[in-house]
Coordinates of C-alpha atoms in Angstrom, one line a residue:
M14 CA -7.2 -91.2 77.3
T15 CA -9.4 -90.6 74.2
D16 CA -8.5 -88.7 71.1
Q17 CA -10.6 -85.7 72.2
Q18 CA -8.7 -85.6 75.5
Q19 CA -5.3 -85.8 73.9
P20 CA -3.7 -82.8 72.2
A21 CA -4.2 -83.1 68.5
I22 CA -0.6 -82.0 68.0
R23 CA 2.3 -81.9 70.5
L24 CA 5.7 -80.5 69.4
T25 CA 8.6 -81.0 71.8
G26 CA 11.9 -79.3 71.2
L27 CA 11.2 -79.2 67.5
T28 CA 14.3 -77.9 65.6
K29 CA 15.0 -77.7 61.8
E30 CA 18.3 -76.5 60.5
F31 CA 19.2 -75.8 56.9
G32 CA 23.0 -75.7 57.1
A33 CA 23.9 -72.9 59.5
V34 CA 20.4 -71.5 59.5
S35 CA 17.9 -72.5 62.3
A36 CA 14.6 -72.3 60.5
V37 CA 12.8 -73.7 63.6
D38 CA 14.5 -73.3 66.9
H39 CA 13.4 -75.6 69.8
V40 CA 9.6 -75.1 69.5
D41 CA 7.3 -76.5 72.1
L42 CA 3.6 -76.4 71.3
E43 CA 0.3 -78.2 72.0
I44 CA -2.7 -77.8 69.8
A45 CA -6.1 -79.0 71.1
A46 CA -8.5 -81.3 69.3
G47 CA -11.1 -79.4 67.4
E48 CA -9.1 -76.1 67.6
F49 CA -8.7 -73.6 64.8
F50 CA -5.1 -72.8 65.3
S51 CA -3.1 -70.3 63.3
M52 CA 0.7 -69.9 62.9
L53 CA 1.3 -66.2 62.0
G54 CA 4.5 -64.5 61.1
P55 CA 6.5 -62.8 58.3
S56 CA 8.3 -64.7 55.6
G57 CA 11.2 -66.6 57.0
S58 CA 9.8 -66.8 60.5
G59 CA 9.6 -70.6 60.6
K60 CA 5.8 -71.0 60.5
T61 CA 5.6 -72.8 57.1
T62 CA 8.6 -75.1 58.0
V63 CA 6.7 -76.1 61.2
L64 CA 3.6 -77.0 59.0
R65 CA 5.8 -79.0 56.7
L66 CA 7.4 -80.8 59.6
I67 CA 3.9 -81.7 61.0
A68 CA 2.9 -82.9 57.5
G69 CA 6.0 -85.0 57.1
F70 CA 7.3 -83.2 54.1
E71 CA 10.4 -82.3 56.1
Q72 CA 12.3 -84.2 58.8
P73 CA 13.3 -82.4 62.0
T74 CA 16.9 -82.0 63.0
S75 CA 15.8 -82.8 66.5
G76 CA 12.6 -83.0 68.6
T77 CA 9.4 -84.9 68.3
I78 CA 6.0 -84.6 66.7
E79 CA 3.0 -86.4 68.3
L80 CA -0.4 -86.8 66.7
F81 CA -3.1 -87.6 69.3
G82 CA -0.4 -89.1 71.6
Q83 CA 1.3 -91.1 68.8
D84 CA 4.9 -90.3 67.9
V85 CA 4.9 -89.7 64.1
T86 CA 8.3 -88.0 63.9
A87 CA 9.8 -90.6 61.6
K88 CA 6.6 -91.5 59.7
A89 CA 6.1 -90.7 56.0
P90 CA 3.4 -88.2 55.1
F91 CA 1.0 -90.9 53.9
D92 CA 1.3 -92.7 57.2
R93 CA 0.1 -89.6 59.2
D94 CA -3.6 -89.0 59.6
V95 CA -3.3 -85.4 58.4
N96 CA -4.1 -83.7 55.1
T97 CA -2.9 -80.4 53.5
V98 CA -4.5 -77.7 51.5
F99 CA -2.1 -75.4 49.7
Q100 CA -2.5 -72.0 48.1
D101 CA -2.3 -73.7 44.7
Y102 CA -5.4 -75.9 44.8
A103 CA -3.8 -78.5 42.4
L104 CA -7.2 -79.8 41.2
F105 CA -7.2 -82.2 38.3
P106 CA -8.5 -80.1 35.3
H107 CA -9.7 -83.1 33.3
M108 CA -11.8 -84.5 36.2
T109 CA -15.2 -83.3 37.4
V110 CA -15.6 -81.7 40.8
L111 CA -17.1 -84.9 42.1
D112 CA -14.1 -87.0 40.8
N113 CA -11.6 -84.6 42.2
V114 CA -13.2 -84.8 45.7
A115 CA -13.4 -88.6 45.5
Y116 CA -9.9 -89.1 44.3
G117 CA -8.4 -89.7 47.7
L118 CA -11.0 -92.3 48.5
R119 CA -10.3 -94.0 45.2
V120 CA -6.6 -94.2 46.0
R121 CA -7.5 -95.9 49.3
G122 CA -9.6 -98.5 47.5
I123 CA -13.0 -97.4 48.6
K124 CA -15.8 -98.8 46.4
R125 CA -17.4 -96.6 43.8
A126 CA -20.8 -96.3 45.5
E127 CA -19.3 -95.3 48.9
R128 CA -16.9 -92.9 47.2
R129 CA -19.7 -91.1 45.5
E130 CA -21.8 -90.9 48.7
R131 CA -18.9 -89.6 50.8
A132 CA -17.8 -87.2 48.1
M133 CA -21.3 -85.7 47.7
K134 CA -21.5 -85.4 51.5
A135 CA -18.2 -83.5 51.5
L136 CA -19.4 -81.2 48.7
A137 CA -22.6 -80.6 50.6
A138 CA -20.5 -79.5 53.6
V139 CA -19.0 -76.7 51.5
R140 CA -22.3 -76.0 49.7
L141 CA -21.1 -77.1 46.3
E142 CA -23.1 -80.3 45.6
Q143 CA -24.9 -78.7 42.7
F144 CA -21.6 -78.3 40.9
A145 CA -20.5 -81.9 41.2
A146 CA -20.6 -82.5 37.4
R147 CA -18.6 -79.3 36.5
K148 CA -14.9 -79.1 35.7
P149 CA -12.6 -76.9 37.9
S150 CA -12.3 -74.4 35.0
Q151 CA -16.0 -73.7 35.3
L152 CA -15.7 -72.6 38.9
S153 CA -14.8 -69.3 40.5
G154 CA -11.6 -69.0 42.7
G155 CA -13.6 -69.3 45.9
Q156 CA -15.5 -72.3 44.6
R157 CA -12.2 -74.1 43.6
Q158 CA -10.9 -73.4 47.1
R159 CA -14.0 -75.1 48.6
V160 CA -13.5 -78.1 46.3
A161 CA -9.9 -78.3 47.6
L162 CA -11.3 -78.3 51.2
A163 CA -13.8 -81.0 50.4
R164 CA -11.1 -83.1 48.8
A165 CA -8.9 -82.7 51.8
T166 CA -11.7 -83.5 54.4
V167 CA -13.5 -86.3 52.6
V168 CA -10.8 -88.8 53.8
E169 CA -11.6 -87.7 57.4
P170 CA -8.1 -86.7 58.6
K171 CA -7.6 -86.0 62.2
V172 CA -5.8 -82.7 61.4
L173 CA -6.1 -80.5 58.4
L174 CA -3.1 -78.3 57.5
L175 CA -3.8 -75.1 55.5
D176 CA -0.8 -73.4 54.0
E177 CA -1.9 -69.8 53.1
P178 CA -4.9 -71.3 51.2
L179 CA -6.6 -67.9 50.7
G180 CA -3.5 -66.0 49.5
A181 CA -4.4 -66.2 45.8
L182 CA -7.9 -64.7 46.2
D183 CA -8.8 -61.1 45.9
L184 CA -9.7 -59.1 49.0
K185 CA -13.5 -59.4 48.8
L186 CA -13.5 -63.1 48.1
R187 CA -10.8 -63.7 50.7
E188 CA -13.0 -62.0 53.4
Q189 CA -16.0 -64.2 52.3
M190 CA -13.9 -67.3 52.4
Q191 CA -12.7 -66.5 55.9
V192 CA -16.3 -66.6 57.2
E193 CA -17.0 -69.8 55.3
L194 CA -13.8 -71.5 56.3
K195 CA -14.5 -70.9 60.0
Q196 CA -18.1 -72.3 59.6
I197 CA -16.8 -75.4 57.8
Q198 CA -14.3 -76.0 60.6
R199 CA -17.0 -75.8 63.2
D200 CA -19.3 -78.1 61.2
L201 CA -16.7 -80.7 60.7
G202 CA -15.1 -80.5 64.1
I203 CA -11.6 -81.2 62.7
T204 CA -8.5 -79.6 64.0
F205 CA -7.4 -76.9 61.6
I206 CA -3.8 -75.6 61.6
F207 CA -3.6 -72.5 59.4
V208 CA -0.5 -70.8 58.2
T209 CA -0.7 -67.1 57.2
H210 CA 1.3 -63.9 57.2
D211 CA -1.9 -61.9 57.2
Q212 CA -2.6 -60.8 60.8
E213 CA -6.1 -59.7 60.1
E214 CA -6.9 -63.1 58.7
A215 CA -5.4 -64.9 61.7
L216 CA -7.4 -62.6 64.1
T217 CA -10.6 -63.3 62.2
L218 CA -10.3 -67.1 62.0
S219 CA -8.5 -68.4 65.0
D220 CA -9.2 -69.8 68.5
R221 CA -5.5 -69.3 69.3
I222 CA -2.5 -67.9 67.4
A223 CA 1.2 -68.5 67.6
V224 CA 3.2 -65.5 66.4
F225 CA 6.5 -66.7 65.0
H226 CA 9.7 -64.7 64.8
D227 CA 13.2 -66.0 63.9
G228 CA 12.2 -69.6 64.2
R229 CA 10.6 -69.3 67.7
I230 CA 7.2 -68.6 69.0
E231 CA 7.2 -65.0 70.2
Q232 CA 3.8 -65.1 71.7
L233 CA 0.9 -67.6 72.0
G234 CA -2.6 -66.7 72.9
S235 CA -6.1 -65.9 71.8
P236 CA -6.7 -63.2 69.1
Q237 CA -7.8 -60.8 71.9
D238 CA -4.7 -61.5 74.0
L239 CA -2.3 -60.9 71.2
Y240 CA -4.0 -57.7 70.1
E241 CA -4.9 -56.2 73.4
R242 CA -1.8 -57.4 75.3
P243 CA 1.2 -57.8 73.0
A244 CA 4.2 -59.2 74.9
S245 CA 6.9 -57.6 72.8
R246 CA 7.7 -54.8 70.4
F247 CA 7.7 -57.3 67.5
V248 CA 4.2 -58.6 68.3
A249 CA 2.8 -55.1 68.9
D250 CA 4.2 -53.9 65.6
F251 CA 3.3 -57.1 63.6
V252 CA -0.2 -57.8 64.9
G253 CA -2.2 -54.8 63.9
T254 CA -0.9 -51.2 64.1
S255 CA 0.6 -49.8 67.2
N256 CA 2.1 -46.5 68.4
L257 CA 5.4 -47.6 70.0
F258 CA 7.3 -45.6 72.6
D259 CA 10.9 -46.4 73.6
A260 CA 12.0 -46.1 77.2
D261 CA 12.8 -42.4 76.9
R262 CA 9.5 -41.4 75.3
S263 CA 7.6 -43.7 77.8
A264 CA 9.2 -41.9 80.7
A265 CA 8.4 -38.4 79.3
L266 CA 4.9 -39.0 77.9
I267 CA 3.5 -41.9 79.9
G268 CA 5.4 -41.7 83.1
R269 CA 6.5 -45.3 83.1
A270 CA 9.8 -47.1 82.7
G271 CA 10.4 -49.4 79.8
E272 CA 8.9 -49.6 76.3
H273 CA 5.1 -49.3 75.8
S274 CA 2.5 -49.3 73.0
I275 CA -0.9 -47.8 72.4
R276 CA -3.3 -48.9 69.6
P277 CA -4.5 -46.0 67.3
E278 CA -8.2 -46.6 68.2
K279 CA -7.4 -46.1 71.9
L280 CA -6.2 -42.5 71.2
T281 CA -8.6 -39.5 70.8
L282 CA -8.1 -35.9 69.7
A283 CA -9.2 -32.9 71.7
D284 CA -8.7 -29.2 71.7
A285 CA -7.6 -29.1 75.3
A286 CA -5.5 -31.3 77.6
A287 CA -7.2 -34.3 79.4
T288 CA -8.7 -33.7 82.8
G289 CA -10.4 -37.0 83.5
A290 CA -9.2 -39.5 86.1
G291 CA -6.6 -41.9 84.7
E292 CA -6.2 -39.8 81.5
R293 CA -3.2 -38.3 80.0
S294 CA -2.6 -36.1 76.9
A295 CA 0.2 -34.6 74.9
P296 CA 0.0 -31.6 72.5
G297 CA 0.9 -32.0 68.9
T298 CA 0.3 -30.9 65.3
V299 CA -1.8 -32.8 62.7
V300 CA 0.4 -33.6 59.7
E301 CA -2.0 -35.8 57.8
S302 CA -5.7 -36.9 57.7
I303 CA -6.5 -40.1 55.7
Y304 CA -10.0 -41.1 54.9
V305 CA -10.3 -45.0 55.1
G306 CA -14.1 -45.4 54.8
S307 CA -15.0 -46.8 58.2
G308 CA -12.6 -44.3 60.0
I309 CA -10.3 -41.3 59.7
R310 CA -6.6 -41.9 60.3
R311 CA -4.9 -38.8 61.8
V312 CA -1.2 -38.6 61.9
V313 CA 0.1 -36.3 64.6
D314 CA 3.6 -35.1 65.4
L315 CA 3.7 -34.7 69.2
D316 CA 5.7 -31.8 70.6
E317 CA 7.7 -34.4 72.7
G318 CA 9.0 -35.9 69.5
P319 CA 7.3 -39.1 68.4
R320 CA 4.8 -39.3 65.5
V321 CA 1.5 -41.2 66.4
T322 CA -1.5 -42.4 64.5
V323 CA -5.0 -41.8 65.8
L324 CA -7.9 -43.8 64.4
E325 CA -11.3 -42.1 64.7
R326 CA -14.5 -43.9 63.9
N327 CA -16.4 -42.4 61.0
D328 CA -19.6 -41.6 62.9
R329 CA -21.3 -38.6 64.5
S330 CA -19.3 -38.9 67.8
R331 CA -16.0 -38.2 66.2
R332 CA -14.3 -34.8 66.5
G333 CA -14.7 -32.4 63.6
D334 CA -12.3 -32.6 60.6
S335 CA -8.7 -31.7 61.4
D336 CA -6.6 -30.1 58.8
R337 CA -2.9 -30.3 58.4
G338 CA -1.2 -27.9 60.7
D339 CA -4.0 -27.9 63.3
R340 CA -2.9 -27.9 66.9
V341 CA -4.5 -30.8 69.0
H342 CA -4.1 -32.7 72.2
V343 CA -3.8 -36.5 71.8
T344 CA -5.5 -38.2 74.8
W345 CA -5.4 -41.7 76.1
H346 CA -6.3 -43.6 79.3
D347 CA -3.7 -45.3 81.4
E348 CA -5.5 -48.6 81.1
D349 CA -4.9 -48.7 77.4
V350 CA -1.1 -48.4 77.6
V351 CA 0.6 -51.8 77.2
A352 CA 4.0 -52.5 78.6
L353 CA 6.2 -54.4 76.2
V354 CA 8.5 -57.1 77.7
P355 CA 11.6 -57.9 75.7
P356 CA 12.1 -61.6 74.6
G357 CA 13.8 -63.5 77.4
A358 CA 13.1 -60.9 80.0

């Protein structure tokens, strides 16, 4: 079986305990070659510990780690064909950009001419070859991030690990780097494993996402799967914004047993109750209208009890402005209601 046919990473029964705390609790996972894979979750969910276990910075309490079919569980970090990019770029301030990128090749004993050629090619991949002679202090935050990516990829690792690498950037620059990072990954064809607590970032970048919670994978799937069909209350609440209905509210408002969720953009406001096939509605009172540029966020207290958020697009098709205290009907389609299955059910 060739490398491209093997999973880039296979984790089997991976566990990491720190005293009485199980940071990673029997995780089984396969990541395909050439995949942009994200591990998403809040602080303390286990995602960063899994990344450190793959890198070799931590040793598992139990379980195995395979890299393209080879067991690397007991190998030191420098004996694994992976590289890591951290939030702190850790560039050498006294070296030029070119020397920073070539440093890993120098450590490996690559001759100077080949080092320069490969480093310039890596800089060209991140569109920074014109800055080769500059020092890191002469670059912007986004440019320094791209230098760190070039330095990590120039040694041609089979897997690149990225530990919240965009976390230190401001919002505008982070959004620009998200687009560039995805393009770089496609151009290089290297497996990227990306750790983040930012759900929007994970949705933007990933081929697949593992949502971590309490050391376990709560749900694994494509960005669309996770957003459109969250499997649990935790995923529905963590990945994007959801209106959550417990069993009692679901029975009263939706007419179904169990817990359910509806995304804010799936709800609409109307002056009268829904009459279309497959539609339902509930009366309520607007308690807040929040302008968010691309949309209007309406907060509505339903007569049945729960408070819901409705996201209306800021275009000509939206309903007229609703003031606090206005009476409205919140309307949805049955197909947009998602049943939430408790973990282990």
